mmCIF file of C-alpha atoms in Angstrom:
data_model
loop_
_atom_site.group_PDB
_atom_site.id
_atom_site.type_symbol
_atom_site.label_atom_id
_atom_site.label_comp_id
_atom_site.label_asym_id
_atom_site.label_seq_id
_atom_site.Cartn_x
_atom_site.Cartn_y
_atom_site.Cartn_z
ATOM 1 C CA UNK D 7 141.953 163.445 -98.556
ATOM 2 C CA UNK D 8 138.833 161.599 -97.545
ATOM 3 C CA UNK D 9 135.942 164.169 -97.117
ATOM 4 C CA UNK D 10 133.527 162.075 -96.964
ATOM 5 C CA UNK D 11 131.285 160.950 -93.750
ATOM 6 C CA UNK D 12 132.644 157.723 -92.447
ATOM 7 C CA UNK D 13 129.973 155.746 -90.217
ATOM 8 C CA UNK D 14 129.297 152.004 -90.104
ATOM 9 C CA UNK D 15 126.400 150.990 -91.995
ATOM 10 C CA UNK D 16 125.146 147.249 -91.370
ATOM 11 C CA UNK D 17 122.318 147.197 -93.996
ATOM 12 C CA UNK D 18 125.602 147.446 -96.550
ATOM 13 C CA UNK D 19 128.139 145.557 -94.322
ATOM 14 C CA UNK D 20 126.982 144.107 -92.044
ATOM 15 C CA UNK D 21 129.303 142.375 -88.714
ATOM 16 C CA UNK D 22 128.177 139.330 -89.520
ATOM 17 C CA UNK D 23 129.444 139.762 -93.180
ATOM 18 C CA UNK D 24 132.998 140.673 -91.909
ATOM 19 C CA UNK D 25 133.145 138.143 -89.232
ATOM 20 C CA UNK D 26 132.880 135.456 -91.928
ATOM 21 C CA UNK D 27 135.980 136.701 -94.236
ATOM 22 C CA UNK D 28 137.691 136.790 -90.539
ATOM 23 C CA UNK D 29 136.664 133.188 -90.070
ATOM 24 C CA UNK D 30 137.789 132.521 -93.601
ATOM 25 C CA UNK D 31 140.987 133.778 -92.860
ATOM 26 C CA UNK D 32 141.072 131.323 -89.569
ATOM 27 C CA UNK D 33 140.634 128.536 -91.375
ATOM 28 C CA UNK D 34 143.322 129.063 -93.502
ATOM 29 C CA UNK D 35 145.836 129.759 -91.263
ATOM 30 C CA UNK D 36 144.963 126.768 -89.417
ATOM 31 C CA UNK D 37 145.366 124.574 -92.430
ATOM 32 C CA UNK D 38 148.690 126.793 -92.899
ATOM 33 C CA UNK D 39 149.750 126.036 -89.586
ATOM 34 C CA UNK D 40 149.938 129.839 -88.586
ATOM 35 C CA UNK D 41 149.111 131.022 -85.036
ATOM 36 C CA UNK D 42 148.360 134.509 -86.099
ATOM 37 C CA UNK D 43 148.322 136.666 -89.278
ATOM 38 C CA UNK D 44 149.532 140.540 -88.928
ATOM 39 C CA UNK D 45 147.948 142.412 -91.867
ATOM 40 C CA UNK D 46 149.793 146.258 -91.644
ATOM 41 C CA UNK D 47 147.656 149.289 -92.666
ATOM 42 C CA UNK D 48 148.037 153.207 -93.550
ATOM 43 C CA UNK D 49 146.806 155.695 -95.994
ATOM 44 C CA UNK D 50 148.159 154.165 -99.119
ATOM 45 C CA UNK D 51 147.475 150.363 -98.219
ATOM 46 C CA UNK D 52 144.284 150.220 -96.257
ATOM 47 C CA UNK D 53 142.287 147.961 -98.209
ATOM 48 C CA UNK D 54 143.853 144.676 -96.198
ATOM 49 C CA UNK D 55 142.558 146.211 -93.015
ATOM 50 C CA UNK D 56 139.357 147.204 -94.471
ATOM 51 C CA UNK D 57 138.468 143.825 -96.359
ATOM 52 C CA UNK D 58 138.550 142.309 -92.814
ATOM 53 C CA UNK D 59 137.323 144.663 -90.597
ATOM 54 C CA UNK D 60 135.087 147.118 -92.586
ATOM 55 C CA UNK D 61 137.195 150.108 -90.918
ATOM 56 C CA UNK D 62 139.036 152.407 -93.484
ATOM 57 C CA UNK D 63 142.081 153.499 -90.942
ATOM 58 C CA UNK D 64 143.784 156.511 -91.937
ATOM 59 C CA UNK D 65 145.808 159.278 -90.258
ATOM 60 C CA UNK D 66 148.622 157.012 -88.642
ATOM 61 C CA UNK D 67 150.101 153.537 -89.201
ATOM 62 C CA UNK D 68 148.432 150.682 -87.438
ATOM 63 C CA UNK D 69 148.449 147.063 -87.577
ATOM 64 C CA UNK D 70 145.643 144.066 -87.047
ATOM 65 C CA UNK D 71 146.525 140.952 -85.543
ATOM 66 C CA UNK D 72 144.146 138.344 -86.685
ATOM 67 C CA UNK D 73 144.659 135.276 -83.796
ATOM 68 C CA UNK D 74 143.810 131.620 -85.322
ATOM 69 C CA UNK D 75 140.825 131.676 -82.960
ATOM 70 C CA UNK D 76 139.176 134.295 -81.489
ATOM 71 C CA UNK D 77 138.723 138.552 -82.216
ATOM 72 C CA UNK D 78 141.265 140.200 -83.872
ATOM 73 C CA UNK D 79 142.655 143.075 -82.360
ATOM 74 C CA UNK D 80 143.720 146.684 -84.317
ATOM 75 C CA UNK D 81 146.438 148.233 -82.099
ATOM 76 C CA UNK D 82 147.076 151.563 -83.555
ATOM 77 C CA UNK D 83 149.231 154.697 -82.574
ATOM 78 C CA UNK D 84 145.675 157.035 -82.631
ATOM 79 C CA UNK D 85 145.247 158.582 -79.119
ATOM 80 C CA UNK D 86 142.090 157.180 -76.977
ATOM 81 C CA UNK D 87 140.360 160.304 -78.254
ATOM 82 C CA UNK D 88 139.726 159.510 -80.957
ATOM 83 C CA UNK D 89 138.932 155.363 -79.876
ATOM 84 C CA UNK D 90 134.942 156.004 -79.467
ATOM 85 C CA UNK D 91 134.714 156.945 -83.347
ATOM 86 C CA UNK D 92 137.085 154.078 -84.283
ATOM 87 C CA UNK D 93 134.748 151.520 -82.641
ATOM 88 C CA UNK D 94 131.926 152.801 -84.057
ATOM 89 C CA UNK D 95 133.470 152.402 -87.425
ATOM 90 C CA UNK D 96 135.063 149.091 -86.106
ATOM 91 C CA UNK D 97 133.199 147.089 -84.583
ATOM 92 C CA UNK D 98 134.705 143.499 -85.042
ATOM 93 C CA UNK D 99 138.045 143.778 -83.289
ATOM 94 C CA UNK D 100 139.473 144.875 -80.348
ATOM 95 C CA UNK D 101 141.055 148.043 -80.515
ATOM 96 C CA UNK D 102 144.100 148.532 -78.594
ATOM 97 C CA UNK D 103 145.819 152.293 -78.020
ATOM 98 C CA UNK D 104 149.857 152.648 -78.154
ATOM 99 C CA UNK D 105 152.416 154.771 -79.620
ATOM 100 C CA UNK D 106 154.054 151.655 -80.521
ATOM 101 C CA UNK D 107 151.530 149.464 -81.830
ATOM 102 C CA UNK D 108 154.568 147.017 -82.768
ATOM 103 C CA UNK D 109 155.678 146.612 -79.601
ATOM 104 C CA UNK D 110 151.986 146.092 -78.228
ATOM 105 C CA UNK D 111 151.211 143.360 -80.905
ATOM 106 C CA UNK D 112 154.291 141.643 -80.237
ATOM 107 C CA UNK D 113 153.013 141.452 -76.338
ATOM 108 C CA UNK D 114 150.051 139.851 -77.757
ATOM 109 C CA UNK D 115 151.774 137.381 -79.921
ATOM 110 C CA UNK D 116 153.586 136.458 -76.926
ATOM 111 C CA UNK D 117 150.638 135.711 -74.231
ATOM 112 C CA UNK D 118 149.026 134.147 -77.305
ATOM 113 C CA UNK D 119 152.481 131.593 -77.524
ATOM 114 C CA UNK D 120 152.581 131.943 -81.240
ATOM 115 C CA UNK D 121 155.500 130.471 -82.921
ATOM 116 C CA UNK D 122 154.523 130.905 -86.490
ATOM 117 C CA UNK D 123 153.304 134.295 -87.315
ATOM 118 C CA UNK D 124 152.117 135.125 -90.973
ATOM 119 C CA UNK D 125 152.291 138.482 -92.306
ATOM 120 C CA UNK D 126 151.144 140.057 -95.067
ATOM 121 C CA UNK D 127 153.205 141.387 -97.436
ATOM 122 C CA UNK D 128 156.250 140.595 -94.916
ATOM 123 C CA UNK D 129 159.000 142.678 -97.330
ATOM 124 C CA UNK D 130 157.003 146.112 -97.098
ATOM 125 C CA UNK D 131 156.763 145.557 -93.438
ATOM 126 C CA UNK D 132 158.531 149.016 -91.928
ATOM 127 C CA UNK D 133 161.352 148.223 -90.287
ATOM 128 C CA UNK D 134 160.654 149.526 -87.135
ATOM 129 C CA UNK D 135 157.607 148.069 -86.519
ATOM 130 C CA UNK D 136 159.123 144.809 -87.208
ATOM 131 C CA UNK D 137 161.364 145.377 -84.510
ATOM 132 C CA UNK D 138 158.857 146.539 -81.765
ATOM 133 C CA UNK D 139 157.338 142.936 -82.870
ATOM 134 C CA UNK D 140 160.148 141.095 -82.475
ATOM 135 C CA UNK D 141 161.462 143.171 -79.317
ATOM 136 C CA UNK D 142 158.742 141.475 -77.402
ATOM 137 C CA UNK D 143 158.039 137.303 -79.200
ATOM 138 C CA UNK D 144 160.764 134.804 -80.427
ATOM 139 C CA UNK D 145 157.969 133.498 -82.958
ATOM 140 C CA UNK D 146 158.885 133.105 -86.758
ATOM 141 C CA UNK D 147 157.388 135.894 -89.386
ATOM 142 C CA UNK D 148 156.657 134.082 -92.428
ATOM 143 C CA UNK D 149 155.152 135.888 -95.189
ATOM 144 C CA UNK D 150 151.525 135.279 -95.705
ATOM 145 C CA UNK D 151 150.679 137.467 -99.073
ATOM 146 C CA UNK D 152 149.241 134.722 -100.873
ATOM 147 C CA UNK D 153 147.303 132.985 -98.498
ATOM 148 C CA UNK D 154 145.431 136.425 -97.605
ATOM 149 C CA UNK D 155 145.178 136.736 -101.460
ATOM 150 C CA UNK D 156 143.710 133.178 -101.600
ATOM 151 C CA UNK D 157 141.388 134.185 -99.296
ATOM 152 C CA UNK D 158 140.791 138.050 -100.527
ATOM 153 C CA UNK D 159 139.406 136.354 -104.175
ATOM 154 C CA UNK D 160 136.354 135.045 -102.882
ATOM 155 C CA UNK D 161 133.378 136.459 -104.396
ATOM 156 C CA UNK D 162 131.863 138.046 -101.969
ATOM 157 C CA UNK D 163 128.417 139.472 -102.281
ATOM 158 C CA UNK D 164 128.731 142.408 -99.957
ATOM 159 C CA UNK D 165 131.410 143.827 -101.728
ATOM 160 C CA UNK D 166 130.095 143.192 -105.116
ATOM 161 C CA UNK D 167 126.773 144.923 -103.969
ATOM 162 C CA UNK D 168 129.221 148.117 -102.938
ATOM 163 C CA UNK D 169 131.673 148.048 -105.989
ATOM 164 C CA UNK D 170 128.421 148.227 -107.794
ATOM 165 C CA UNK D 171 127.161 151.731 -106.249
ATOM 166 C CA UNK D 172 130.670 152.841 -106.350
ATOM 167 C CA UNK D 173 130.580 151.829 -110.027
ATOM 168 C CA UNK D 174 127.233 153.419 -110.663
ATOM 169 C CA UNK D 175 128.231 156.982 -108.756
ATOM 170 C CA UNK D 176 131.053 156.885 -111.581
ATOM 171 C CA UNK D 177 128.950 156.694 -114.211
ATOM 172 C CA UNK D 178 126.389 158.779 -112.812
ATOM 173 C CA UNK D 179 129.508 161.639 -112.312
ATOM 174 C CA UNK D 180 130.620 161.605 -116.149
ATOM 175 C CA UNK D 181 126.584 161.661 -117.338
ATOM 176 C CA UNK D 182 126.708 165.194 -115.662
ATOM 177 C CA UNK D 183 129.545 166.351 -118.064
ATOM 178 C CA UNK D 184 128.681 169.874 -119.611
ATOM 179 C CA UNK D 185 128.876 169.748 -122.963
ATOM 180 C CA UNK D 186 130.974 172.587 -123.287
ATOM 181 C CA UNK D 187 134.240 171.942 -122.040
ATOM 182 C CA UNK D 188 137.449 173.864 -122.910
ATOM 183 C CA UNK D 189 139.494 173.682 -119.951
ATOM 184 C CA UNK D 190 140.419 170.381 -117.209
ATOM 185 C CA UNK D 191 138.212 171.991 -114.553
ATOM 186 C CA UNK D 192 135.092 172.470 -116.733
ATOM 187 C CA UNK D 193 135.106 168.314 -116.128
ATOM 188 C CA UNK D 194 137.005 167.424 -113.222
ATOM 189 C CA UNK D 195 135.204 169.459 -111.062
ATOM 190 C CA UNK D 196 132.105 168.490 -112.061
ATOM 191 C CA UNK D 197 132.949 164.974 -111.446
ATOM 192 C CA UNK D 198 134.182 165.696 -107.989
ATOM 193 C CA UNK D 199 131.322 167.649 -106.585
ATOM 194 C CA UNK D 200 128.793 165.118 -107.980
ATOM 195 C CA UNK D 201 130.449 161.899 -106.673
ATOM 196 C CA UNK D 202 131.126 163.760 -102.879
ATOM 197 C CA UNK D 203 127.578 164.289 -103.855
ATOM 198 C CA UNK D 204 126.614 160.765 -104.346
ATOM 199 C CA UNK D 205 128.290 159.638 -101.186
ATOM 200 C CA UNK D 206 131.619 158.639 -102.327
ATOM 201 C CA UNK D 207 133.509 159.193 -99.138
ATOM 202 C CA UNK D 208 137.105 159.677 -101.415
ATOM 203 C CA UNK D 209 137.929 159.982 -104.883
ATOM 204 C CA UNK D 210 140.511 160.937 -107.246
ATOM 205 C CA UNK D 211 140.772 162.744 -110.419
ATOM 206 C CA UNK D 212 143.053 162.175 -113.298
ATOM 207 C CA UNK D 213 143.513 163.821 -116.924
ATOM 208 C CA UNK D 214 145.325 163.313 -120.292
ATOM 209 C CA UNK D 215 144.390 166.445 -121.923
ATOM 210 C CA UNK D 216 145.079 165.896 -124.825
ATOM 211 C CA UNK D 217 144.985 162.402 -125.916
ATOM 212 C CA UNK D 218 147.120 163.096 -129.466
ATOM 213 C CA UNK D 219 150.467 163.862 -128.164
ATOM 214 C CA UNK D 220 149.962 161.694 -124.963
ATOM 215 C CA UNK D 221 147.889 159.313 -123.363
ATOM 216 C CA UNK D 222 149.151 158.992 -119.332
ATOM 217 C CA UNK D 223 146.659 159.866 -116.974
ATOM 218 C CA UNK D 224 148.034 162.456 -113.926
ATOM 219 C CA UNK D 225 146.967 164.742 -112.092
ATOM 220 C CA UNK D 226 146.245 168.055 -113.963
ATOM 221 C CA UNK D 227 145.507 171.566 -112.741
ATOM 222 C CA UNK D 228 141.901 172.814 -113.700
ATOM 223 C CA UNK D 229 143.222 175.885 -116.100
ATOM 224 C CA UNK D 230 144.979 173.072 -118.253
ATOM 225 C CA UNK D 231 143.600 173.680 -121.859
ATOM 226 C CA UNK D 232 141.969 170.496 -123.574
ATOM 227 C CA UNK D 233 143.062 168.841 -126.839
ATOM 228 C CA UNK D 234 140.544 168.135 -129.658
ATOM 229 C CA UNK D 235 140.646 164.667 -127.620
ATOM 230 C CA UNK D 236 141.123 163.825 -124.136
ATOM 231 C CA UNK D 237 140.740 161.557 -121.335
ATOM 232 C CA UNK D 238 139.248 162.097 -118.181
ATOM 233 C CA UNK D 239 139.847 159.021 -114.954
ATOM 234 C CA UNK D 240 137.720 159.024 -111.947
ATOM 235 C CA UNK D 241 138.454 156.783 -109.140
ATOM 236 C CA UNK D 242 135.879 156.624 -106.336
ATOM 237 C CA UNK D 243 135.760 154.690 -102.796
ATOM 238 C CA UNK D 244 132.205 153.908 -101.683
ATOM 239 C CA UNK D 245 132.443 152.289 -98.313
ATOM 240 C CA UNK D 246 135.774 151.279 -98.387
ATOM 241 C CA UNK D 247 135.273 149.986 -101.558
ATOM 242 C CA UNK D 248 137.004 151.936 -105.013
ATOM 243 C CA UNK D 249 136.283 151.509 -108.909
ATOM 244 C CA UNK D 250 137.727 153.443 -111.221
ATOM 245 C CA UNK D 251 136.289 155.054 -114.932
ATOM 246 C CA UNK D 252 137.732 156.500 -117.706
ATOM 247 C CA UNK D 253 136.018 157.827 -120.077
ATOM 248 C CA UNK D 254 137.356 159.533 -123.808
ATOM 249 C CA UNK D 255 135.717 162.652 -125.244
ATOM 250 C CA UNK D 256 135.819 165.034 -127.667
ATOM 251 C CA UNK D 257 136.331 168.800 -126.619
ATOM 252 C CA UNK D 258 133.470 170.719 -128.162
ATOM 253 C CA UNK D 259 130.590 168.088 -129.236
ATOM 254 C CA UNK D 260 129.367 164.481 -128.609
ATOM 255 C CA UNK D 261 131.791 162.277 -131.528
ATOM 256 C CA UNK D 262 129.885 159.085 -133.472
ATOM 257 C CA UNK D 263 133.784 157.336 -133.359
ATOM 258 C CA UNK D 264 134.402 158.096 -129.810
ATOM 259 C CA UNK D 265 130.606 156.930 -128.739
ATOM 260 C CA UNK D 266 131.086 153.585 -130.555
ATOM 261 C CA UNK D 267 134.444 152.854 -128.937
ATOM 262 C CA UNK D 268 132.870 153.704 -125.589
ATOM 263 C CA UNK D 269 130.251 151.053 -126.437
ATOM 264 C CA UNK D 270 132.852 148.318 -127.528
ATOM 265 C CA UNK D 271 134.246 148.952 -124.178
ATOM 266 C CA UNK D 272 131.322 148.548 -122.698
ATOM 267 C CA UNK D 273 130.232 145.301 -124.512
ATOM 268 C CA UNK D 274 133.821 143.819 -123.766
ATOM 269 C CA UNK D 275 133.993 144.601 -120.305
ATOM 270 C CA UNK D 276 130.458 142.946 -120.169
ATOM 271 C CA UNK D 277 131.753 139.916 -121.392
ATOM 272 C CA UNK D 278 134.715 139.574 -119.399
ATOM 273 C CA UNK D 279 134.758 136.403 -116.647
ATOM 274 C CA UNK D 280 136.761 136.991 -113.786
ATOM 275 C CA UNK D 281 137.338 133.828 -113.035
ATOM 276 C CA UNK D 282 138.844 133.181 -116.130
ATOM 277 C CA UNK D 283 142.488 134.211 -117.658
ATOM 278 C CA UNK D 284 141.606 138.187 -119.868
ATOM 279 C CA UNK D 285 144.740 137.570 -122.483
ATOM 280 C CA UNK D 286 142.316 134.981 -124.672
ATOM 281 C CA UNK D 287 138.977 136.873 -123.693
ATOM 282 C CA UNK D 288 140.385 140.390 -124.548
ATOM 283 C CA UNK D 289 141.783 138.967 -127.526
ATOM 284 C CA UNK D 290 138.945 136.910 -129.068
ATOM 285 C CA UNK D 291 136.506 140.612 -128.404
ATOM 286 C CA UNK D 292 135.686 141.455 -132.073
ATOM 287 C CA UNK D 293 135.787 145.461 -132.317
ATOM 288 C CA UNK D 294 134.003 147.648 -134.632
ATOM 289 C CA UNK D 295 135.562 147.897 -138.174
ATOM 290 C CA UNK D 296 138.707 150.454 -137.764
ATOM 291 C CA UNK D 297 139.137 150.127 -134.361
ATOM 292 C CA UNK D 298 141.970 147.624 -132.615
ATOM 293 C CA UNK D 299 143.365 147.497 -129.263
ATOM 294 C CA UNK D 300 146.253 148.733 -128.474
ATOM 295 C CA UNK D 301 146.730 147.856 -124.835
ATOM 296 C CA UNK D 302 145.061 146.847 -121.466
ATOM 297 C CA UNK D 303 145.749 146.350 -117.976
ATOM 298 C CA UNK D 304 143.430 144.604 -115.237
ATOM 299 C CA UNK D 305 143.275 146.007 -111.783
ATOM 300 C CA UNK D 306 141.496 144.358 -109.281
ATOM 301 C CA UNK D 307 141.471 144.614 -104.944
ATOM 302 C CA UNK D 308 144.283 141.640 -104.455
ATOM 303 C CA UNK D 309 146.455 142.237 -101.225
ATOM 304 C CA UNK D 310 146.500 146.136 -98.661
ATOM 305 C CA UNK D 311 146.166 147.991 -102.124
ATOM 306 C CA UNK D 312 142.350 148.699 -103.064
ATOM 307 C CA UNK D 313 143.123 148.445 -106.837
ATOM 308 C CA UNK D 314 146.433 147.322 -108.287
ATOM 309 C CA UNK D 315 147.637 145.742 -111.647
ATOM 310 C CA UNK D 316 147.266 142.014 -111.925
ATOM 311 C CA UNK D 317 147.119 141.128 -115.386
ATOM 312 C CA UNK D 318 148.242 143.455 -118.396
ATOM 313 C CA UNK D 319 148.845 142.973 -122.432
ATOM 314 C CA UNK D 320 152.656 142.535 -121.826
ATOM 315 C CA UNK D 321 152.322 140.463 -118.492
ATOM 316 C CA UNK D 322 149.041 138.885 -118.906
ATOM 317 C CA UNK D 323 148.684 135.840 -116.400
ATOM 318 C CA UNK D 324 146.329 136.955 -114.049
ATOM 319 C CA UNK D 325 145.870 135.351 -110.125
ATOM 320 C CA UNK D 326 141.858 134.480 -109.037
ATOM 321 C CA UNK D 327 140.367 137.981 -108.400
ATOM 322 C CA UNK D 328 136.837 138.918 -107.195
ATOM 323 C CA UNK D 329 136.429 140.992 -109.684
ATOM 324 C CA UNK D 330 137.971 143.540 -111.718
ATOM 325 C CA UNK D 331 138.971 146.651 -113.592
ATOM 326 C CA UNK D 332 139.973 146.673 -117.286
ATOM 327 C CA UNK D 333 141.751 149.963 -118.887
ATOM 328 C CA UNK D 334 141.835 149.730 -122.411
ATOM 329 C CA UNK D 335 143.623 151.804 -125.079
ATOM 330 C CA UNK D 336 141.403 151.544 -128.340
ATOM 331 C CA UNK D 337 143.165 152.418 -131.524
ATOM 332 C CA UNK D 338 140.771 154.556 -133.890
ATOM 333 C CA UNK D 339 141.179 156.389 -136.896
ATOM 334 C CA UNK D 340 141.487 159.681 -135.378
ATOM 335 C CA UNK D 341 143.127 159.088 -132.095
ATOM 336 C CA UNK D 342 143.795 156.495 -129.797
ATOM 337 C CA UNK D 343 141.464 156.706 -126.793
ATOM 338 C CA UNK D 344 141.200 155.209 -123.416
ATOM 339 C CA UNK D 345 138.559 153.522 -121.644
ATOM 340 C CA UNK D 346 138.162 151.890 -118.010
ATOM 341 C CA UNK D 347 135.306 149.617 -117.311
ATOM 342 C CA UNK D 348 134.598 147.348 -114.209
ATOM 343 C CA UNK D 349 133.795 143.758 -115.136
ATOM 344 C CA UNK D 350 132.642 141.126 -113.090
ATOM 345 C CA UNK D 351 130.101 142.687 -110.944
ATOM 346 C CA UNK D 352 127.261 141.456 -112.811
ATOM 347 C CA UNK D 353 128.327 138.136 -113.486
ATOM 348 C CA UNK D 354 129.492 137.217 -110.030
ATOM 349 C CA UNK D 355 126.152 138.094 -108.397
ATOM 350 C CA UNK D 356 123.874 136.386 -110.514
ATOM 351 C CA UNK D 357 126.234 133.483 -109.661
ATOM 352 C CA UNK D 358 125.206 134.195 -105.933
ATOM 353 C CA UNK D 359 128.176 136.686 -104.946
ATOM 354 C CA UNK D 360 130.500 133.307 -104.867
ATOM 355 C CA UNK D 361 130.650 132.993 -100.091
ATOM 356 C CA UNK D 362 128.626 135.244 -97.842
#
């Protein structure tokens, strides 16, 4: 649930920044020879929706209709009531009121005479939305996943600039650890209360508590007893923006092993260039003595999903990402332990946060 206060803010975001990835989009639907790009939106796969619009939707399904020229428009099922807060938080687009918003964009699509309609990720389209679409326009729906990928892997110095706070509320959240910890809640709600604290308007908490008989992260109740080892994964949205950490610990003191593989984790995710392929990177990292990697998976913001896997050590051909996050399973003498770093952040700004 997202608790926290959600407001536009233009000294983070600012219009002008989101207008341009809209324009960007334009362009490359023109070149594409698409009349209009639908990008559909709800609680699980907001981030399309939010990447061009700076509006996290939730509540209800909804869909944006991004015309080759001109403002997009967000037709949405949420009553009128609630349409003054959604154009505060939305102030780009048009926003359009319906119970069907299928049926309303396909009205649009049809005064607009578009014959080639892109959408993004066409095959988890809902079925009846499709059909209020094409209940009311004869155009074509071609899928336009990669093009808004294409387009979504831009550097962009905005978002860098809030994956960074996000990033930094994270760490911040796991520096407030007690050192006493016996239990799951003696740590995850610590983290909680300290990135709603921070401003994070959502985040998620997830545990392996004991990292010697098994290292998936879930979601754990607080009265869970820790291992002599165990894992602790915070995810946090910042303005519409999410990172996640992980971080490995020991249950009753700080551990020399378990600091050092934190700080090979660090050093390699430092290292890491987006822009470039991780398999070789990853692989040419020298550890500390005794330590190996086991496994790794890149996530990164790619299509509606604000993380999801790209790249990973069993499928590791990775598309062009903005940036990214690397989970790492480091193999130790005592246990292995599990690690999640952003990387790219750094780099791309000092390169100039790649377009406006």
């Amino acid at each position: 649930m997202r608790h926290g206060l959600m407001l536009w803010r233009e000294d983070e975001l600012s219009q002008g920044d989101v207008l341009a990835r809209q324009r960007r989009l334009q362009a490359a639907m023109r070149e594409s020879g698409l009349d209009a790009v639908l990008v559909y939106t709800n609680h699980v796969r907001s981030a399309g929706v939010t990447y061009l619009t700076g509006f996290t939707p939730y509540w209800s399904d909804a869909l944006l209709l991004v015309p080759r020229e001109g403002q997009a428009i967000f037709a949405t099922a949420l009553s009128k009531r609630v349409g003054n807060w959604i154009r505060s938080t939305n102030p780009t687009v048009e926003i359009a009121h319906s119970p069907q918003p299928g049926r309303m964009a396909g009205e649009r699509l049809s005064a607009l005479g578009a014959g080639n309609i892109g959408v993004v990720e066409l095959d988890r389209m809902p079925g009846g939305l499709v059909e209020e679409i094409t209940s009311k326009t004869d155009a074509k729906l071609i899928d336009a996943s990669d093009l808004f990928a294409a387009v979504r892997a831009l550097p962009n110095a905005a978002e860098l600039a809030l994956a960074t706070t996000a990033d930094r509320i994270a760490a911040n959240a796991f520096a407030e650890i007690p050192a006493d910890r016996r239990l799951v809640g003696d740590v995850t709600e610590v983290l909680e209360l300290n990135a709603r604290l921070a401003g994070a308007e959502e985040c998620y908490v997830a545990a392996a508590p004991d990292l010697a008989a098994d290292r998936r992260l879930a979601r754990i109740k607080g009265n869970a007893p820790l291992g002599g080892y165990f894992a602790i994964r915070l995810s946090v949205a910042y303005n519409g923006v999410w990172i996640r950490r992980t971080e490995s610990l020991a249950r009753m003191a700080a551990d020399g092993a378990v600091a050092e593989a934190a700080r090979a984790a660090d050093r390699l995710a430092e290292a890491i260039d987006p822009s470039a392929q991780p398999a070789p990177q990853i692989a040419g990292h020298a550890l500390p003595a005794g330590m190996t990697i086991l496994d790794w998976t890149v996530e990164a913001p790619v299509v509606t999903r604000p993380l999801q896997p790209v790249a990973s050590s069993t499928r590791p051909a990775m598309r062009n990402i903005p940036y990214g996050v690397l989970t790492l399973t480091i193999g130790t003498a005592h246990t292995p332990l599990v690690f999640t770093r952003s990387f790219g952040l750094a780099r791309q700004t000092a390169r100039g946060g790649g377009v406006a």
